[in-house]
Amino acid sequence: MSNKKKIGILGASGYTGAELVRLLLRHPKVEIGLLTADRRAGQMMGDVFPQFAPYQLPQLVTIDSVDWAAAGLDLVFCALPHATTQTVVQELLSKAPDTKVVDLSADFRLTDPAAYEKWYGHAHHALDLQQEAVYGLVELYRRDIKKARLVANPGCYTSCAILPLVPLLKAKAIETDEIVIDAKSGMTGAGRSAKEEMLFSEVSEGFHAYGVGHHRHMAELDQEFSKAAGKEVTPSFTPHLLPINRGILSTIYVRGRRGRTAQDLHAILAEFYAKEPFVHVLPFGKTPQTRHVRGSNMTMIGVAADRVPGRAIVVSTLDNLTKGASGQAVQNMNLLLGFAETVGIDQPAVFP
Amino acid sequence: MSNKKKIGILGASGYTGAELVRLLLRHPKVEIGLLTADRRAGQMMGDVFPQFAPYQLPQLVTIDSVDWAAAGLDLVFCALPHATTQTVVQELLSKAPDTKVVDLSADFRLTDPAAYEKWYGHAHHALDLQQEAVYGLVELYRRDIKKARLVANPGCYTSCAILPLVPLLKAKAIETDEIVIDAKSGMTGAGRSAKEEMLFSEVSEGFHAYGVGHHRHMAELDQEFSKAAGKEVTPSFTPHLLPINRGILSTIYVRGRRGRTAQDLHAILAEFYAKEPFVHVLPFGKTPQTRHVRGSNMTMIGVAADRVPGRAIVVSTLDNLTKGASGQAVQNMNLLLGFAETVGIDQPAVFP
Amino acid sequence: MSNKKKIGILGASGYTGAELVRLLLRHPKVEIGLLTADRRAGQMMGDVFPQFAPYQLPQLVTIDSVDWAAAGLDLVFCALPHATTQTVVQELLSKAPDTKVVDLSADFRLTDPAAYEKWYGHAHHALDLQQEAVYGLVELYRRDIKKARLVANPGCYTSCAILPLVPLLKAKAIETDEIVIDAKSGMTGAGRSAKEEMLFSEVSEGFHAYGVGHHRHMAELDQEFSKAAGKEVTPSFTPHLLPINRGILSTIYVRGRRGRTAQDLHAILAEFYAKEPFVHVLPFGKTPQTRHVRGSNMTMIGVAADRVPGRAIVVSTLDNLTKGASGQAVQNMNLLLGFAETVGIDQPAVFP
Amino acid sequence: MSNKKKIGILGASGYTGAELVRLLLRHPKVEIGLLTADRRAGQMMGDVFPQFAPYQLPQLVTIDSVDWAAAGLDLVFCALPHATTQTVVQELLSKAPDTKVVDLSADFRLTDPAAYEKWYGHAHHALDLQQEAVYGLVELYRRDIKKARLVANPGCYTSCAILPLVPLLKAKAIETDEIVIDAKSGMTGAGRSAKEEMLFSEVSEGFHAYGVGHHRHMAELDQEFSKAAGKEVTPSFTPHLLPINRGILSTIYVRGRRGRTAQDLHAILAEFYAKEPFVHVLPFGKTPQTRHVRGSNMTMIGVAADRVPGRAIVVSTLDNLTKGASGQAVQNMNLLLGFAETVGIDQPAVFP
């Protein structure tokens, strides 16, 4: 009999669900025991994602059909749309309180109920869990995550901005009122729903900004930046859509505080991440490319001097489906279940 | 006998050369009388760009083989590499002083010899012509261009930043020390030379910044911005490479001066360009996409409020080969030869 | 007062509709008088396709709201889904019998009512018009088209196969039972409806066949091939989807009849199309690329010898939205309204 | 002390070299002991492929600098250009005769010296080794490979055609004189050399055939097909270039022999590959997509009936860098070194 931990994935027909399956299929310490996908229930995973046809996986079922108490799941990944997540997780944890949950939606990322209500337009339906949840960016909250039951996996844009900026804010090394984050994301970040603006012919051979001046990931940025800086921080942030599948790259413009140079900022980041397996700081002056983290859980960060005196340009990149979502989620799972942090997610990037 | 004007294109085997041929083949008032391409001399244009095989065009020749005095050219487009351009244009104008020249290289864009020397690493070889040359951004220098003999066609990145920013700087509507220009360009902007980093497999499905902190187009930006503002302006500028063929999009972060709001900035631009055929300012809050200017000479500009009080986000886009190079060059030609400004370049964009 | 012909476009919010607008906006002899788009009625064309925002165009209306008798349209392009087209065209021609119609759907392409019923699953609703309609491939039916009222614009796949094969079949130069057509199309051929399998992330960086063994364009191929050969011809035909926007390329495998070599086949095609403005036969042994016809109305055809004795490989390409749909439709319009055949559609391809 | 096997990679700066490093870095039973790259000698692998910067790898050296006898390598992958390979492998095996070699070039694939000379234009320089080499398509030559010292890894196009066709030829189930293989490959199959026709702007948004009627992979096809059929077989084969990085898809047209239907052919393939870990035969009538094997060592094969009676369409796909090159090479390594066949190469595909 297998002594592997038994894992469930809610929302397996989306891209983050598929990425979880990809990573878990070769994770030596777990087995997939449950896959839900309400609209595709009754089908096999290979019908929804043909790359999995050669593998043995449980049939897709609806969430409602799951008996949480009897399911015997050690950990559940929740890759459901925002809002429905709250009630599903509440139900799950009331029936199976010992199950660990890593939630990939935005539902438990904001700690302030008022902030949640402001950005999402309704009161949170599971305030207790909102308070219980730990923000799942391992590099910043490793200790808390190890003790947690419910982890809120961070957003892809936010991870790509928090990782380079929080160490600088904690060190009070940059001005807090001049931060500009120009972020570009591959299309998988927009999910798998069939919308005209996401059709191949609307996206390929082109580029554009969206949500200019107002995007929900700003709430997470504000929360984490303000916490790090010890005061309210409101960065400028503009997301754009790249005609690629995977990858986020953020070009971040900052001004050093009290004479800090770009090299000083680089030194802070290099030291902060020196021992981290999933954050690689490039030599000063070099900047990273999305393609070199494709399919991997790696974050790459570069720092260069701006020609404008006192200013620096920080460039960070990660794969939005891996370190920006499902790889990060498995990293959280590894901590929650007591595994080595890198197991199952240490593959190098797929380039070219 | 045709009374069309006779046009030469130097450097016809590159992308801007091909774009000139595309536009001129259907221009009703000109005919192509000369095509040079040193490495492809002796071949037909259809060998170098098969889309032109069905058309009658002169055989490619070397520049050295041209007898400028006898060539009888009314206007020459010079699409040669930087630096070699200077001596070629000098030779041409000394032999055929009545020929008009539109130069697509950077050689005559900077008016200050010292700035040229600083950015290009050597003294200019044709200082008289450098002083004579007019900066060929029609929307700003229309009058001067009409009287010119030598026009320096602007760079693609610079056009995409100057068009949205110069009206704001002239109106003293934005702070000059907080301008951030995050620019993204399609690959044709990098030309047609065979380099490893430009291979399909190195470029597709990825994205990156380059020349971070130091890029030659900065010299043009500084020149035109400082002239418009009446004082020295040094913007932050970061170019990136998009996995698309055509299109530049610049996301520009500015702070309004003396209480100017984003809507005020929008109003300035909308008024400035109200009658321009090749600049379209979108309604306030909307931002443009590269795909909607593809293959056309149109520039699209949008302005939105940043959530950071006092800041605005300006997004501009143009096709780097058309309005950013060859379309702009034909627009200059139309003025130099006394044609209506829009003739031959008024095609709508090719989307999808 | 304008003496331009007045044109209507039904179904202007789809890709073939947009391509018609692109071509007609710069056609010197027509003006767009009507644009319909049922789901987008009340909006401007620039809301649906932002590249047209700078242009003056009629507001989008529903088809039901049009008074055909009063509309005063000289010609209507019908770019509607299959089946609904029949009743719309019947209604239109009953109210405005002098209006010319170019239909871009498949509804009037098949002359045999039984064939229509077999492939489309229902009896044709306008049998009289089905008989009246002329198949609108200009290179084969130029004379009939000039006298027609209703023209059935051919399918994109079919045009790309009929143009290279019909001259060979007419000359009885190839075996009719060994024709293999391996066809690859860009995504715009699939239209603009929001389907999961057409999302960018499902399409980019990949390739696949579809409709293997059964595709409706086969009906048109059978009809035209059999007519040309004077006997029933049933080719093997497999369509594939390319991760590009525009372009069809067909690789066609044939066996020469009675000792005809590949060079013989090339000679037949070269002679057949010698004077055609929109079909370019390459030198023997050279084959074309989709990118060199992008955005143009050109078809390019190449013929090479197979190493298998007696066999030849014919490669043809066209832009599915231009020569494969809207450019072909304007070519038909030019004949129907007595204009020169090439006016408005003689632009060279947009490459790169 | 590690008891991992020590591996060398010759030609590590190319794409198949990088793919080998990607796979071997997480292979539990080997360690990379040598990386050569003549033009990049002295650099680190992370300079040539930045995705490897976070990993510990040997510095790149020239081939000439290697002391084969002292190197202590258990197995060497040779990913060098054709022709130079012969002398390098001969030298290597003369100095270190116990080293196993998996050669990814074409140099040892043809068993007939005359065939080699015909297709490559010169006599083979290592005829003994040519005779010794085993053709490394595991599914067909597993037993021979296990006993071999030198394995000739098959070509990517050929693997994608041999896997679906050889079982049918062995069963004498298809006519041998009507085989048409229409093959389409991603750009990484063309390697990493800087050529104009491989630039992003020349490749993206387009498609074309090349080597029509004459391509060196034909020699391998003829050899393996003729061997399987027991008589000379010469298929029609046309390669095309897709604007994607990874993936080959072959659409193969065959005629069943003696009444064999498409379903019969499907049954033969399904049975032949029932227990193979890296060949997945889809249900009858379904055909595969390149994206679903991306980055994996899986081959997917589908069979559908053609509407032409007696004919079938077989579609096969694999990742040209993995199963078509480096994954196949590691599969060979696993056999040569006595490991389980799937170790290190059992990752699911990376989609989207």
Short mmCIF file of C-alpha atoms in Angstrom, two decimals, chain A residues 5 7 27 30 74-78 98-104 132-136 138 141-153 328-341 343:
data_model
loop_
_atom_site.label_atom_id
_atom_site.label_comp_id
_atom_site.label_asym_id
_atom_site.label_seq_id
_atom_site.Cartn_x
_atom_site.Cartn_y
_atom_site.Cartn_z
CA LYS A 5 0.03 11.70 0.55
CA ILE A 7 -4.00 15.21 -3.00
CA HIS A 27 6.26 14.31 -7.49
CA VAL A 30 2.12 12.40 -3.46
CA ASP A 74 -4.19 15.24 2.96
CA LEU A 75 -4.15 18.42 0.97
CA VAL A 76 -6.42 20.16 -1.51
CA PHE A 77 -5.41 22.68 -4.15
CA CYS A 78 -8.24 25.01 -4.90
CA ASP A 98 -7.48 18.36 9.16
CA THR A 99 -7.11 18.78 5.45
CA LYS A 100 -4.58 21.36 4.35
CA VAL A 101 -5.64 23.80 1.67
CA VAL A 102 -3.62 25.80 -0.80
CA ASP A 103 -5.93 28.26 -2.51
CA LEU A 104 -4.86 29.70 -5.85
CA GLU A 132 -6.60 32.30 9.44
CA ALA A 133 -5.08 32.22 5.96
CA VAL A 134 -1.35 32.73 5.54
CA TYR A 135 -0.02 34.60 2.50
CA GLY A 136 1.80 31.92 0.59
CA VAL A 138 7.41 31.16 0.66
CA TYR A 141 6.52 33.78 5.00
CA ARG A 142 8.21 30.39 5.19
CA ARG A 143 7.82 29.97 8.95
CA ASP A 144 4.14 30.88 9.03
CA ILE A 145 3.36 28.63 6.10
CA LYS A 146 4.88 25.57 7.77
CA LYS A 147 2.37 25.94 10.61
CA ALA A 148 -0.62 26.88 8.48
CA ARG A 149 -3.74 24.99 7.47
CA LEU A 150 -4.93 27.41 4.79
CA VAL A 151 -2.47 29.11 2.50
CA ALA A 152 -3.42 31.89 0.08
CA ASN A 153 -1.21 31.43 -2.94
CA GLN A 328 4.45 28.16 -5.93
CA ALA A 329 1.45 26.13 -4.74
CA VAL A 330 3.48 22.91 -4.76
CA GLN A 331 6.28 24.75 -2.95
CA ASN A 332 3.67 25.62 -0.31
CA MET A 333 2.44 22.02 -0.27
CA ASN A 334 5.97 20.79 0.33
CA LEU A 335 6.20 22.96 3.43
CA LEU A 336 2.71 22.09 4.66
CA LEU A 337 3.32 18.34 4.34
CA GLY A 338 6.86 18.41 5.68
CA PHE A 339 8.69 17.56 2.46
CA ALA A 340 11.92 19.13 1.25
CA GLU A 341 10.95 22.46 -0.26
CA VAL A 343 10.99 18.26 -4.35
#
